[in-house]
mmCIF file of C-alpha atoms in Angstrom:
data_model
loop_
_atom_site.group_PDB
_atom_site.id
_atom_site.type_symbol
_atom_site.label_atom_id
_atom_site.label_comp_id
_atom_site.label_asym_id
_atom_site.label_seq_id
_atom_site.Cartn_x
_atom_site.Cartn_y
_atom_site.Cartn_z
ATOM 1 C CA MET A 7 -0.003 0.001 -0.009
ATOM 2 C CA PRO A 8 1.684 3.235 -1.161
ATOM 3 C CA LEU A 9 2.347 6.486 0.620
ATOM 4 C CA ILE A 10 3.395 9.163 -1.887
ATOM 5 C CA ILE A 11 4.902 12.470 -0.763
ATOM 6 C CA SER A 12 5.414 14.794 -3.737
ATOM 7 C CA PHE A 13 7.121 18.145 -3.480
ATOM 8 C CA SER A 14 6.859 19.056 -7.155
ATOM 9 C CA SER A 15 4.095 18.690 -9.757
ATOM 10 C CA PHE A 16 0.934 16.662 -9.314
ATOM 11 C CA PHE A 17 -0.170 13.341 -10.763
ATOM 12 C CA THR A 18 -3.578 12.601 -12.215
ATOM 13 C CA ILE A 19 -4.813 9.231 -10.939
ATOM 14 C CA ALA A 20 -7.959 7.136 -11.094
ATOM 15 C CA LEU A 21 -8.796 3.581 -10.105
ATOM 16 C CA GLY A 22 -10.028 1.303 -12.834
ATOM 17 C CA ARG A 23 -10.203 3.949 -15.588
ATOM 18 C CA ALA A 24 -8.365 6.877 -17.147
ATOM 19 C CA PRO A 25 -8.201 9.872 -14.807
ATOM 20 C CA GLU A 26 -9.930 13.163 -15.388
ATOM 21 C CA GLN A 27 -7.866 16.380 -15.376
ATOM 22 C CA ASN A 28 -9.355 17.434 -12.037
ATOM 23 C CA GLU A 29 -8.279 14.178 -10.317
ATOM 24 C CA ARG A 30 -4.976 15.651 -9.187
ATOM 25 C CA PHE A 31 -2.883 14.390 -6.280
ATOM 26 C CA THR A 32 0.496 15.388 -4.851
ATOM 27 C CA CYS A 33 0.671 13.774 -1.407
ATOM 28 C CA PHE A 34 -1.658 10.793 -1.165
ATOM 29 C CA THR A 35 -2.292 7.194 -0.257
ATOM 30 C CA SER A 36 -4.605 4.498 -1.483
ATOM 31 C CA GLY A 37 -5.927 1.362 0.130
ATOM 32 C CA LEU A 38 -5.972 -1.982 -1.632
ATOM 33 C CA TYR A 39 -7.999 -2.076 -4.808
ATOM 34 C CA ALA A 40 -8.861 -5.173 -6.835
ATOM 35 C CA GLY A 41 -8.133 -3.584 -10.189
ATOM 36 C CA PRO A 42 -5.667 -1.366 -12.097
ATOM 37 C CA ALA A 43 -4.682 2.190 -11.152
ATOM 38 C CA VAL A 44 -4.085 4.536 -14.092
ATOM 39 C CA ILE A 45 -1.516 7.267 -13.387
ATOM 40 C CA ASP A 46 -0.458 10.164 -15.610
ATOM 41 C CA SER A 47 2.774 11.956 -14.799
ATOM 42 C CA PHE A 48 3.871 15.120 -16.603
ATOM 43 C CA GLY A 49 7.653 14.785 -16.467
ATOM 44 C CA THR A 50 8.403 17.133 -13.592
ATOM 45 C CA SER A 51 7.680 14.864 -10.616
ATOM 46 C CA ALA A 52 9.845 14.699 -7.530
ATOM 47 C CA CYS A 53 8.524 12.475 -4.798
ATOM 48 C CA ILE A 54 9.256 9.799 -2.222
ATOM 49 C CA GLN A 55 7.204 6.612 -2.097
ATOM 50 C CA VAL A 56 6.855 4.341 0.911
ATOM 51 C CA ASP A 57 5.330 0.912 0.270
ATOM 52 C CA PHE A 58 3.611 -0.579 3.318
ATOM 53 C CA THR A 59 2.599 -4.136 3.971
ATOM 54 C CA PRO A 60 -1.093 -4.366 4.945
ATOM 55 C CA THR A 61 -0.269 -4.642 8.640
ATOM 56 C CA GLY A 62 2.264 -1.808 8.379
ATOM 57 C CA ALA A 63 -0.347 0.421 6.767
ATOM 58 C CA ARG A 64 -2.850 -0.439 9.527
ATOM 59 C CA ARG A 65 -0.326 0.662 12.157
ATOM 60 C CA PHE A 66 0.899 3.788 10.310
ATOM 61 C CA PHE A 67 -2.481 5.244 9.339
ATOM 62 C CA GLY A 68 -4.281 4.098 12.486
ATOM 63 C CA VAL A 69 -7.702 3.667 10.875
ATOM 64 C CA PRO A 70 -9.699 0.576 9.801
ATOM 65 C CA MET A 71 -8.339 -0.323 6.395
ATOM 66 C CA HIS A 72 -11.781 -0.666 4.768
ATOM 67 C CA GLU A 73 -11.998 3.153 5.111
ATOM 68 C CA LEU A 74 -9.056 3.459 2.693
ATOM 69 C CA ALA A 75 -9.826 0.546 0.349
ATOM 70 C CA ALA A 76 -10.500 1.375 -3.323
ATOM 71 C CA ARG A 77 -10.031 5.094 -2.689
ATOM 72 C CA MET A 78 -7.486 7.767 -3.542
ATOM 73 C CA ILE A 79 -6.978 9.864 -0.404
ATOM 74 C CA ALA A 80 -5.072 13.098 0.020
ATOM 75 C CA LEU A 81 -2.656 12.839 2.964
ATOM 76 C CA ASP A 82 -4.067 15.982 4.529
ATOM 77 C CA ASP A 83 -7.338 14.104 5.000
ATOM 78 C CA ILE A 84 -5.702 11.341 7.002
ATOM 79 C CA LEU A 85 -2.516 12.781 8.550
ATOM 80 C CA GLY A 86 -3.747 16.331 9.068
ATOM 81 C CA PRO A 87 -1.169 19.166 9.299
ATOM 82 C CA LEU A 88 1.701 16.680 9.339
ATOM 83 C CA ALA A 89 1.251 16.082 5.614
ATOM 84 C CA SER A 90 1.740 19.722 4.518
ATOM 85 C CA ARG A 91 4.630 20.220 6.965
ATOM 86 C CA LEU A 92 6.338 17.143 5.631
ATOM 87 C CA ARG A 93 5.885 18.229 2.014
ATOM 88 C CA GLU A 94 7.328 21.693 2.738
ATOM 89 C CA ARG A 95 10.253 20.211 4.683
ATOM 90 C CA LEU A 96 11.163 17.767 1.939
ATOM 91 C CA GLY A 97 10.858 20.442 -0.741
ATOM 92 C CA ALA A 98 13.220 22.713 1.151
ATOM 93 C CA GLU A 99 15.815 19.949 1.688
ATOM 94 C CA PRO A 100 18.168 19.636 -1.361
ATOM 95 C CA ASP A 101 19.872 16.394 -0.303
ATOM 96 C CA TRP A 102 18.083 13.182 -1.256
ATOM 97 C CA ASN A 103 19.697 11.086 1.458
ATOM 98 C CA ARG A 104 18.506 13.548 4.118
ATOM 99 C CA ARG A 105 15.047 13.582 2.494
ATOM 100 C CA LEU A 106 14.894 9.792 2.792
ATOM 101 C CA GLY A 107 16.110 10.010 6.390
ATOM 102 C CA ILE A 108 13.336 12.483 7.277
ATOM 103 C CA VAL A 109 10.637 10.214 5.906
ATOM 104 C CA GLU A 110 12.167 7.101 7.467
ATOM 105 C CA SER A 111 12.279 8.663 10.926
ATOM 106 C CA ILE A 112 8.625 9.757 10.710
ATOM 107 C CA VAL A 113 7.527 6.333 9.569
ATOM 108 C CA TYR A 114 9.441 4.545 12.331
ATOM 109 C CA ARG A 115 8.194 6.945 14.977
ATOM 110 C CA ARG A 116 4.543 6.409 14.020
ATOM 111 C CA LEU A 117 4.964 2.667 13.883
ATOM 112 C CA LEU A 118 6.558 2.577 17.338
ATOM 113 C CA GLU A 119 3.642 4.552 18.737
ATOM 114 C CA CYS A 120 1.087 2.039 17.417
ATOM 115 C CA PRO A 121 0.287 -1.458 18.694
ATOM 116 C CA ALA A 122 1.771 -4.534 17.024
ATOM 117 C CA PRO A 123 -0.311 -6.072 14.231
ATOM 118 C CA ASP A 124 -3.147 -8.405 15.157
ATOM 119 C CA ARG A 125 -1.654 -11.886 15.487
ATOM 120 C CA GLN A 126 -4.479 -13.670 13.672
ATOM 121 C CA THR A 127 -4.221 -11.256 10.744
ATOM 122 C CA ALA A 128 -0.445 -11.664 10.579
ATOM 123 C CA ILE A 129 -0.754 -15.460 10.532
ATOM 124 C CA ALA A 130 -3.427 -15.381 7.807
ATOM 125 C CA LEU A 131 -1.400 -12.993 5.647
ATOM 126 C CA HIS A 132 1.679 -15.200 6.038
ATOM 127 C CA ARG A 133 -0.256 -18.331 5.021
ATOM 128 C CA ILE A 134 -1.662 -16.612 1.941
ATOM 129 C CA ALA A 135 1.757 -15.246 0.973
ATOM 130 C CA THR A 136 3.628 -18.534 1.381
ATOM 131 C CA SER A 137 0.955 -20.404 -0.607
ATOM 132 C CA HIS A 138 1.112 -17.768 -3.374
ATOM 133 C CA GLY A 139 -2.623 -17.122 -2.908
ATOM 134 C CA SER A 140 -3.801 -20.748 -3.002
ATOM 135 C CA ALA A 141 -4.538 -21.130 0.713
ATOM 136 C CA SER A 142 -8.031 -22.382 1.548
ATOM 137 C CA MET A 143 -10.189 -19.827 3.337
ATOM 138 C CA ALA A 144 -11.941 -22.616 5.256
ATOM 139 C CA GLY A 145 -8.534 -23.967 6.258
ATOM 140 C CA LEU A 146 -7.400 -20.528 7.407
ATOM 141 C CA ALA A 147 -10.526 -20.098 9.539
ATOM 142 C CA ALA A 148 -10.024 -23.529 11.082
ATOM 143 C CA GLU A 149 -6.328 -22.842 11.821
ATOM 144 C CA LEU A 150 -7.242 -19.557 13.512
ATOM 145 C CA ASP A 151 -10.147 -21.191 15.327
ATOM 146 C CA CYS A 152 -12.642 -18.642 14.047
ATOM 147 C CA SER A 153 -15.632 -18.563 11.733
ATOM 148 C CA ARG A 154 -15.438 -17.587 8.045
ATOM 149 C CA LYS A 155 -17.489 -14.514 8.966
ATOM 150 C CA HIS A 156 -14.964 -13.479 11.592
ATOM 151 C CA LEU A 157 -12.118 -13.998 9.120
ATOM 152 C CA VAL A 158 -13.792 -11.714 6.582
ATOM 153 C CA GLU A 159 -14.525 -9.047 9.212
ATOM 154 C CA MET A 160 -10.925 -9.206 10.446
ATOM 155 C CA PHE A 161 -9.560 -8.726 6.925
ATOM 156 C CA HIS A 162 -11.874 -5.796 6.185
ATOM 157 C CA ARG A 163 -10.714 -4.109 9.373
ATOM 158 C CA ASN A 164 -6.972 -4.820 9.132
ATOM 159 C CA VAL A 165 -6.360 -5.277 5.390
ATOM 160 C CA GLY A 166 -9.260 -3.516 3.693
ATOM 161 C CA ILE A 167 -10.568 -6.255 1.452
ATOM 162 C CA ALA A 168 -11.937 -9.790 1.841
ATOM 163 C CA PRO A 169 -9.381 -12.591 2.390
ATOM 164 C CA LYS A 170 -10.359 -14.369 -0.827
ATOM 165 C CA THR A 171 -9.876 -11.146 -2.829
ATOM 166 C CA TYR A 172 -6.498 -10.625 -1.173
ATOM 167 C CA ALA A 173 -5.508 -14.204 -2.039
ATOM 168 C CA ARG A 174 -6.503 -13.676 -5.658
ATOM 169 C CA MET A 175 -4.401 -10.477 -5.724
ATOM 170 C CA VAL A 176 -1.391 -12.395 -4.385
ATOM 171 C CA ARG A 177 -1.917 -15.092 -7.040
ATOM 172 C CA PHE A 178 -2.136 -12.393 -9.749
ATOM 173 C CA HIS A 179 1.259 -11.030 -8.726
ATOM 174 C CA ARG A 180 2.685 -14.553 -8.790
ATOM 175 C CA VAL A 181 1.481 -14.955 -12.401
ATOM 176 C CA ARG A 182 2.977 -11.597 -13.319
ATOM 177 C CA GLN A 183 6.347 -12.524 -11.791
ATOM 178 C CA LEU A 184 6.479 -15.892 -13.549
ATOM 179 C CA ALA A 185 5.445 -14.403 -16.884
ATOM 180 C CA MET A 186 8.205 -11.809 -16.646
ATOM 181 C CA SER A 187 10.998 -14.021 -15.362
ATOM 182 C CA SER A 188 10.593 -17.063 -17.608
ATOM 183 C CA GLY A 189 9.802 -18.012 -21.167
ATOM 184 C CA ARG A 190 7.232 -20.574 -20.060
ATOM 185 C CA ALA A 191 3.881 -20.931 -21.782
ATOM 186 C CA LEU A 192 0.963 -19.172 -20.138
ATOM 187 C CA ALA A 193 -0.918 -22.489 -19.885
ATOM 188 C CA ASP A 194 1.922 -23.906 -17.765
ATOM 189 C CA ILE A 195 1.907 -20.841 -15.527
ATOM 190 C CA ALA A 196 -1.861 -21.154 -15.109
ATOM 191 C CA PHE A 197 -1.455 -24.803 -14.026
ATOM 192 C CA GLU A 198 1.322 -24.003 -11.523
ATOM 193 C CA CYS A 199 -0.670 -21.169 -9.977
ATOM 194 C CA GLY A 200 -3.740 -23.308 -9.421
ATOM 195 C CA PHE A 201 -6.128 -21.950 -12.073
ATOM 196 C CA SER A 202 -8.587 -24.331 -13.657
ATOM 197 C CA ASP A 203 -7.270 -23.373 -17.099
ATOM 198 C CA GLN A 204 -5.562 -20.527 -19.007
ATOM 199 C CA ALA A 205 -8.886 -18.800 -19.675
ATOM 200 C CA HIS A 206 -9.566 -18.635 -15.924
ATOM 201 C CA MET A 207 -6.146 -17.080 -15.371
ATOM 202 C CA SER A 208 -6.717 -14.576 -18.190
ATOM 203 C CA ARG A 209 -10.042 -13.468 -16.658
ATOM 204 C CA ASP A 210 -8.401 -12.844 -13.287
ATOM 205 C CA PHE A 211 -5.456 -11.091 -14.901
ATOM 206 C CA MET A 212 -7.808 -8.838 -16.877
ATOM 207 C CA GLU A 213 -9.731 -7.930 -13.737
ATOM 208 C CA PHE A 214 -6.652 -6.883 -11.817
ATOM 209 C CA SER A 215 -4.551 -5.315 -14.602
ATOM 210 C CA GLY A 216 -7.057 -4.203 -17.227
ATOM 211 C CA GLU A 217 -5.450 -6.309 -19.958
ATOM 212 C CA THR A 218 -4.757 -9.932 -20.860
ATOM 213 C CA PRO A 219 -1.474 -11.613 -19.788
ATOM 214 C CA SER A 220 -0.200 -11.843 -23.365
ATOM 215 C CA ARG A 221 -0.922 -8.194 -24.142
ATOM 216 C CA TRP A 222 0.616 -7.084 -20.793
ATOM 217 C CA LYS A 223 3.763 -9.133 -21.478
ATOM 218 C CA ARG A 224 4.182 -7.652 -24.974
ATOM 219 C CA ARG A 225 3.842 -4.122 -23.516
ATOM 220 C CA VAL A 226 6.343 -4.508 -20.711
ATOM 221 C CA SER A 227 8.913 -6.754 -22.433
#
């Protein structure tokens, strides 16, 4: 989950579609979104980006993650005056190493002030990550000794989206990594990642990225 602190020109950003000219952001964050983000930059950007794990974002922002999910949010709306002070301080500092140090110290300080991540959430996220998104939701609920309903509520609160959606997102990134790092056929990748067939994989890939795996690979290769 990204935290962007820009001290130069704005970006135009929208979730799931091309942005309008009035959808401008400089300092912002966004919760998890099960689809593509479309970003236009105009060549004069200067910014620092911090990428949080879901549990790190929960601690840093200090709000239920479903309040941030599928939304673009200006940092002023969530961090208050700290956001504008930070932007001004970074813009006035010419040295990039000192800029990074300023942001790092603020992130660490806020994390130390917040409680440790919920243990059940941390276990569930670890299981999904190590299984590359193929973990059974029923199995997760049984391991955590909770109901499926409680598991979903816990994920909405601490991650922002349902556990099954999060697992599908993890599996999508696994497909993307394999497609980029090997010359293997897409059908073989679909089989390894647990899809019923290549068409099933392509539908998921289209939902998360906005394009088919083959078209995406041609564009980024």
